Amino acid sequence: MADEVTVPLLPCASIDDTLAFYEALGFHTTYRQRRPNPYVVVQWEDLCLHFFELAGFDPEQSYGSCLVVTPDIEGMHRAFAAGLRAAYGRVPVSGRPRMTRPRARRNADGVTGFSIVDPGGNWVRVVHRGGASSAPPVGRLARALADAVVQADSRGDLRQAVRILDGALTRPGAADDPVVHVEALVYRAELALGLDDPATAAELLDRAGRVVLTADEARRAASVRENAAELAATLG
């Protein structure tokens, strides 16, 4: 047999809230019912998700999750980010809903991935199909950054990620790549926003902006700088 299709069925507290979020991402509704039980189906290109509403459901206690494998992870993230900016004025990085950025995942052999956490507390984990594994992180700060990404982006433990990064950032090594230094500071700022600490986020973004880079380093850090600018815009 071939051409089998698996479709995740995910719980939520409100199909209306869930639908509004996925429409913001760019999904369209293919089916919806209120009786005998609230149920909705959304689709984006070939990606189809089903949601069912549960009375008294607590998104904080949700274990709902699914894996999405795509050959164009950057394109998918750009499309979703554009939809979120149009709907919310920004890409939310804290609370529910939120979306992380594509980053190499040390716990996935260095393959790039990002996560969406929807209003029902479901984690939609997107990974790059056929993507080459990134090289193992070199240097103490790079290894700490990779470990922090696993804790926060994959496991949702932002506080543990903060502990890892803060320890590394207070004792920088002479061999640490300045671009990694900027990336670590910007990621730490993103974690601060996730923990509702805008003052710390602003301080970290300022520190990142003062790291001196060569022309080649500045080129390599371009996407990180763009991320920093977007985070700064959320601070007002």
mmCIF file of C-alpha atoms in Angstrom:
data_model
loop_
_atom_site.group_PDB
_atom_site.id
_atom_site.type_symbol
_atom_site.label_atom_id
_atom_site.label_comp_id
_atom_site.label_asym_id
_atom_site.label_seq_id
_atom_site.Cartn_x
_atom_site.Cartn_y
_atom_site.Cartn_z
ATOM 1 C CA MET A 1 0.000 0.000 0.000
ATOM 2 C CA ALA A 2 1.057 3.598 -0.537
ATOM 3 C CA ASP A 3 -0.198 7.177 -0.316
ATOM 4 C CA GLU A 4 -1.492 6.781 3.232
ATOM 5 C CA VAL A 5 -2.264 10.039 5.025
ATOM 6 C CA THR A 6 -2.196 10.682 8.763
ATOM 7 C CA VAL A 7 -4.137 13.671 10.082
ATOM 8 C CA PRO A 8 -3.725 14.859 13.698
ATOM 9 C CA LEU A 9 -6.819 15.500 15.814
ATOM 10 C CA LEU A 10 -5.973 18.062 18.476
ATOM 11 C CA PRO A 11 -7.990 19.261 21.500
ATOM 12 C CA CYS A 12 -8.865 22.855 22.294
ATOM 13 C CA ALA A 13 -10.982 24.893 24.677
ATOM 14 C CA SER A 14 -12.613 26.879 21.860
ATOM 15 C CA ILE A 15 -12.757 26.087 18.174
ATOM 16 C CA ASP A 16 -13.526 29.783 17.558
ATOM 17 C CA ASP A 17 -10.275 30.965 19.168
ATOM 18 C CA THR A 18 -8.350 28.180 17.477
ATOM 19 C CA LEU A 19 -9.828 28.962 14.087
ATOM 20 C CA ALA A 20 -9.059 32.682 14.408
ATOM 21 C CA PHE A 21 -5.398 31.891 15.097
ATOM 22 C CA TYR A 22 -4.970 29.444 12.246
ATOM 23 C CA GLU A 23 -6.718 31.832 9.864
ATOM 24 C CA ALA A 24 -4.154 34.449 10.919
ATOM 25 C CA LEU A 25 -1.400 32.005 9.975
ATOM 26 C CA GLY A 26 -2.985 31.660 6.540
ATOM 27 C CA PHE A 27 -5.017 28.451 6.912
ATOM 28 C CA HIS A 28 -8.538 28.218 5.487
ATOM 29 C CA THR A 29 -11.500 26.322 6.919
ATOM 30 C CA THR A 30 -12.544 23.180 5.053
ATOM 31 C CA TYR A 31 -15.124 21.911 7.573
ATOM 32 C CA ARG A 32 -16.837 23.174 10.704
ATOM 33 C CA GLN A 33 -19.650 21.957 12.948
ATOM 34 C CA ARG A 34 -21.159 22.877 16.327
ATOM 35 C CA ARG A 35 -23.265 19.765 16.873
ATOM 36 C CA PRO A 36 -23.148 17.071 18.053
ATOM 37 C CA ASN A 37 -19.662 18.206 19.085
ATOM 38 C CA PRO A 38 -17.690 21.353 18.142
ATOM 39 C CA TYR A 39 -15.184 20.421 15.455
ATOM 40 C CA VAL A 40 -13.190 22.309 12.825
ATOM 41 C CA VAL A 41 -10.779 21.392 10.029
ATOM 42 C CA VAL A 42 -8.199 23.838 8.657
ATOM 43 C CA GLN A 43 -5.764 23.518 5.780
ATOM 44 C CA TRP A 44 -2.676 25.323 4.460
ATOM 45 C CA GLU A 45 -1.465 23.911 1.160
ATOM 46 C CA ASP A 46 -1.117 20.165 1.918
ATOM 47 C CA LEU A 47 -1.072 20.611 5.697
ATOM 48 C CA CYS A 48 -4.404 19.638 7.278
ATOM 49 C CA LEU A 49 -5.245 19.864 10.996
ATOM 50 C CA HIS A 50 -8.421 18.832 12.838
ATOM 51 C CA PHE A 51 -9.509 20.313 16.184
ATOM 52 C CA PHE A 52 -12.203 19.241 18.626
ATOM 53 C CA GLU A 53 -13.527 21.331 21.506
ATOM 54 C CA LEU A 54 -13.617 19.920 25.035
ATOM 55 C CA ALA A 55 -15.718 21.476 27.801
ATOM 56 C CA GLY A 56 -13.506 22.514 30.718
ATOM 57 C CA PHE A 57 -10.300 21.871 28.772
ATOM 58 C CA ASP A 58 -7.238 23.659 30.219
ATOM 59 C CA PRO A 59 -4.673 24.577 27.528
ATOM 60 C CA GLU A 60 -1.990 24.840 30.226
ATOM 61 C CA GLN A 61 -2.354 21.097 30.785
ATOM 62 C CA SER A 62 -2.395 20.192 27.099
ATOM 63 C CA TYR A 63 -0.169 17.435 25.758
ATOM 64 C CA GLY A 64 -1.446 17.951 22.205
ATOM 65 C CA SER A 65 1.346 17.901 19.655
ATOM 66 C CA CYS A 66 2.085 16.967 16.073
ATOM 67 C CA LEU A 67 5.072 16.932 13.757
ATOM 68 C CA VAL A 68 5.104 18.670 10.370
ATOM 69 C CA VAL A 69 7.898 17.787 7.944
ATOM 70 C CA THR A 70 8.433 20.222 5.077
ATOM 71 C CA PRO A 71 11.037 20.687 2.331
ATOM 72 C CA ASP A 72 10.713 24.490 2.617
ATOM 73 C CA ILE A 73 10.860 25.391 6.286
ATOM 74 C CA GLU A 74 12.003 28.965 5.650
ATOM 75 C CA GLY A 75 9.172 29.585 3.191
ATOM 76 C CA MET A 76 6.584 28.177 5.567
ATOM 77 C CA HIS A 77 7.876 30.260 8.453
ATOM 78 C CA ARG A 78 7.919 33.433 6.322
ATOM 79 C CA ALA A 79 4.303 32.857 5.263
ATOM 80 C CA PHE A 80 3.136 32.210 8.814
ATOM 81 C CA ALA A 81 5.103 35.170 10.193
ATOM 82 C CA ALA A 82 3.605 37.502 7.580
ATOM 83 C CA GLY A 83 0.113 36.383 8.545
ATOM 84 C CA LEU A 84 0.776 36.895 12.247
ATOM 85 C CA ARG A 85 2.205 40.369 11.644
ATOM 86 C CA ALA A 86 -0.869 41.294 9.624
ATOM 87 C CA ALA A 87 -3.207 39.997 12.335
ATOM 88 C CA TYR A 88 -1.341 40.997 15.510
ATOM 89 C CA GLY A 89 1.202 43.569 14.343
ATOM 90 C CA ARG A 90 4.036 41.238 15.376
ATOM 91 C CA VAL A 91 5.054 37.613 15.661
ATOM 92 C CA PRO A 92 4.095 36.645 19.239
ATOM 93 C CA VAL A 93 6.982 35.056 21.156
ATOM 94 C CA SER A 94 5.338 34.736 24.573
ATOM 95 C CA GLY A 95 2.206 33.168 26.017
ATOM 96 C CA ARG A 96 -0.336 31.490 23.779
ATOM 97 C CA PRO A 97 -0.368 31.660 20.855
ATOM 98 C CA ARG A 98 3.293 32.044 19.909
ATOM 99 C CA MET A 99 5.786 30.946 17.285
ATOM 100 C CA THR A 100 9.522 30.392 17.494
ATOM 101 C CA ARG A 101 12.027 31.003 14.699
ATOM 102 C CA PRO A 102 13.734 28.353 12.572
ATOM 103 C CA ARG A 103 16.847 27.228 14.414
ATOM 104 C CA ALA A 104 19.120 24.210 14.288
ATOM 105 C CA ARG A 105 18.010 21.708 16.924
ATOM 106 C CA ARG A 106 20.807 19.915 18.727
ATOM 107 C CA ASN A 107 18.336 17.240 19.832
ATOM 108 C CA ALA A 108 17.431 16.579 16.172
ATOM 109 C CA ASP A 109 20.957 16.078 14.811
ATOM 110 C CA GLY A 110 21.217 19.760 13.971
ATOM 111 C CA VAL A 111 18.243 19.794 11.577
ATOM 112 C CA THR A 112 16.407 23.120 11.503
ATOM 113 C CA GLY A 113 12.995 23.403 13.135
ATOM 114 C CA PHE A 114 10.495 25.831 14.639
ATOM 115 C CA SER A 115 7.433 25.460 16.839
ATOM 116 C CA ILE A 116 3.941 26.914 16.932
ATOM 117 C CA VAL A 117 2.001 26.895 20.207
ATOM 118 C CA ASP A 118 -1.660 27.545 19.459
ATOM 119 C CA PRO A 119 -4.431 28.893 21.740
ATOM 120 C CA GLY A 120 -5.286 25.338 22.811
ATOM 121 C CA GLY A 121 -1.744 24.709 24.029
ATOM 122 C CA ASN A 122 -0.992 22.354 21.133
ATOM 123 C CA TRP A 123 2.590 22.259 19.860
ATOM 124 C CA VAL A 124 2.902 22.070 16.081
ATOM 125 C CA ARG A 125 6.564 21.164 15.564
ATOM 126 C CA VAL A 126 7.891 21.913 12.095
ATOM 127 C CA VAL A 127 11.128 20.315 10.874
ATOM 128 C CA HIS A 128 13.044 20.528 7.619
ATOM 129 C CA ARG A 129 12.736 17.449 5.428
ATOM 130 C CA GLY A 130 15.981 16.627 3.690
ATOM 131 C CA GLY A 131 17.773 19.499 5.368
ATOM 132 C CA ALA A 132 21.452 18.993 6.004
ATOM 133 C CA SER A 133 22.456 18.708 9.626
ATOM 134 C CA SER A 134 24.338 21.732 10.865
ATOM 135 C CA ALA A 135 27.876 21.339 12.120
ATOM 136 C CA PRO A 136 28.216 20.653 15.849
ATOM 137 C CA PRO A 137 28.472 23.900 17.830
ATOM 138 C CA VAL A 138 32.047 25.003 18.437
ATOM 139 C CA GLY A 139 32.924 26.965 21.564
ATOM 140 C CA ARG A 140 31.411 27.194 24.998
ATOM 141 C CA LEU A 141 28.878 29.885 24.140
ATOM 142 C CA ALA A 142 27.741 28.110 20.958
ATOM 143 C CA ARG A 143 27.170 24.898 22.896
ATOM 144 C CA ALA A 144 25.232 26.782 25.580
ATOM 145 C CA LEU A 145 23.092 28.461 22.929
ATOM 146 C CA ALA A 146 22.334 25.095 21.310
ATOM 147 C CA ASP A 147 21.350 23.635 24.689
ATOM 148 C CA ALA A 148 19.152 26.652 25.461
ATOM 149 C CA VAL A 149 17.299 26.249 22.147
ATOM 150 C CA VAL A 150 16.525 22.635 23.031
ATOM 151 C CA GLN A 151 15.165 23.643 26.434
ATOM 152 C CA ALA A 152 13.047 26.584 25.275
ATOM 153 C CA ASP A 153 12.058 25.923 21.668
ATOM 154 C CA SER A 154 11.662 22.149 21.913
ATOM 155 C CA ARG A 155 10.612 21.615 25.537
ATOM 156 C CA GLY A 156 9.070 24.950 26.466
ATOM 157 C CA ASP A 157 11.291 25.369 29.532
ATOM 158 C CA LEU A 158 12.273 29.013 29.145
ATOM 159 C CA ARG A 159 13.650 29.374 32.670
ATOM 160 C CA GLN A 160 16.101 26.512 32.221
ATOM 161 C CA ALA A 161 17.187 28.036 28.902
ATOM 162 C CA VAL A 162 17.782 31.338 30.704
ATOM 163 C CA ARG A 163 19.923 29.650 33.346
ATOM 164 C CA ILE A 164 22.045 27.998 30.661
ATOM 165 C CA LEU A 165 22.560 31.192 28.657
ATOM 166 C CA ASP A 166 23.134 33.476 31.631
ATOM 167 C CA GLY A 167 25.878 31.198 32.895
ATOM 168 C CA ALA A 168 27.629 31.250 29.531
ATOM 169 C CA LEU A 169 27.170 34.978 28.906
ATOM 170 C CA THR A 170 28.702 35.958 32.238
ATOM 171 C CA ARG A 171 31.871 34.043 31.376
ATOM 172 C CA PRO A 172 32.512 34.610 27.669
ATOM 173 C CA GLY A 173 35.450 32.796 26.122
ATOM 174 C CA ALA A 174 38.127 34.420 24.013
ATOM 175 C CA ALA A 175 37.484 31.866 21.267
ATOM 176 C CA ASP A 176 33.720 32.538 21.083
ATOM 177 C CA ASP A 177 32.522 33.714 17.679
ATOM 178 C CA PRO A 178 31.278 37.342 17.949
ATOM 179 C CA VAL A 179 28.315 36.413 15.735
ATOM 180 C CA VAL A 180 27.359 33.674 18.200
ATOM 181 C CA HIS A 181 27.706 36.253 20.974
ATOM 182 C CA VAL A 182 25.172 38.490 19.223
ATOM 183 C CA GLU A 183 22.873 35.541 18.542
ATOM 184 C CA ALA A 184 23.021 34.438 22.180
ATOM 185 C CA LEU A 185 22.187 37.930 23.443
ATOM 186 C CA VAL A 186 19.281 38.309 21.024
ATOM 187 C CA TYR A 187 17.931 34.870 21.883
ATOM 188 C CA ARG A 188 18.250 35.678 25.571
ATOM 189 C CA ALA A 189 16.237 38.849 24.900
ATOM 190 C CA GLU A 190 13.563 36.750 23.185
ATOM 191 C CA LEU A 191 13.435 34.511 26.258
ATOM 192 C CA ALA A 192 13.071 37.588 28.468
ATOM 193 C CA LEU A 193 10.039 38.676 26.446
ATOM 194 C CA GLY A 194 8.645 35.169 26.783
ATOM 195 C CA LEU A 195 8.966 35.553 30.546
ATOM 196 C CA ASP A 196 7.307 38.995 30.501
ATOM 197 C CA ASP A 197 10.523 40.863 31.351
ATOM 198 C CA PRO A 198 10.752 43.672 28.777
ATOM 199 C CA ALA A 199 13.340 45.654 30.765
ATOM 200 C CA THR A 200 15.831 42.799 30.588
ATOM 201 C CA ALA A 201 14.991 42.254 26.928
ATOM 202 C CA ALA A 202 15.769 45.896 26.144
ATOM 203 C CA GLU A 203 19.081 45.709 28.021
ATOM 204 C CA LEU A 204 20.128 42.564 26.165
ATOM 205 C CA LEU A 205 19.201 43.981 22.773
ATOM 206 C CA ASP A 206 21.283 47.063 23.588
ATOM 207 C CA ARG A 207 24.238 44.829 24.492
ATOM 208 C CA ALA A 208 23.815 42.904 21.252
ATOM 209 C CA GLY A 209 23.849 46.121 19.257
ATOM 210 C CA ARG A 210 27.153 47.157 20.833
ATOM 211 C CA VAL A 211 29.048 43.991 19.887
ATOM 212 C CA VAL A 212 31.732 45.024 17.378
ATOM 213 C CA LEU A 213 31.670 42.950 14.195
ATOM 214 C CA THR A 214 33.850 42.840 11.112
ATOM 215 C CA ALA A 215 32.227 43.256 7.690
ATOM 216 C CA ASP A 216 32.126 39.488 7.203
ATOM 217 C CA GLU A 217 30.722 38.937 10.698
ATOM 218 C CA ALA A 218 28.080 41.607 10.100
ATOM 219 C CA ARG A 219 27.031 39.789 6.939
ATOM 220 C CA ARG A 220 26.712 36.511 8.830
ATOM 221 C CA ALA A 221 24.759 38.234 11.592
ATOM 222 C CA ALA A 222 22.275 39.964 9.251
ATOM 223 C CA SER A 223 19.322 37.693 10.030
ATOM 224 C CA VAL A 224 20.053 37.906 13.765
ATOM 225 C CA ARG A 225 20.076 41.699 13.549
ATOM 226 C CA GLU A 226 16.716 41.571 11.766
ATOM 227 C CA ASN A 227 15.363 39.429 14.579
ATOM 228 C CA ALA A 228 16.712 41.919 17.115
ATOM 229 C CA ALA A 229 15.025 44.807 15.303
ATOM 230 C CA GLU A 230 11.685 43.003 15.314
ATOM 231 C CA LEU A 231 11.988 42.201 19.008
ATOM 232 C CA ALA A 232 12.888 45.834 19.739
ATOM 233 C CA ALA A 233 9.785 46.986 17.865
ATOM 234 C CA THR A 234 7.589 44.962 20.221
ATOM 235 C CA LEU A 235 9.018 46.949 23.154
ATOM 236 C CA GLY A 236 7.543 50.179 21.808
#
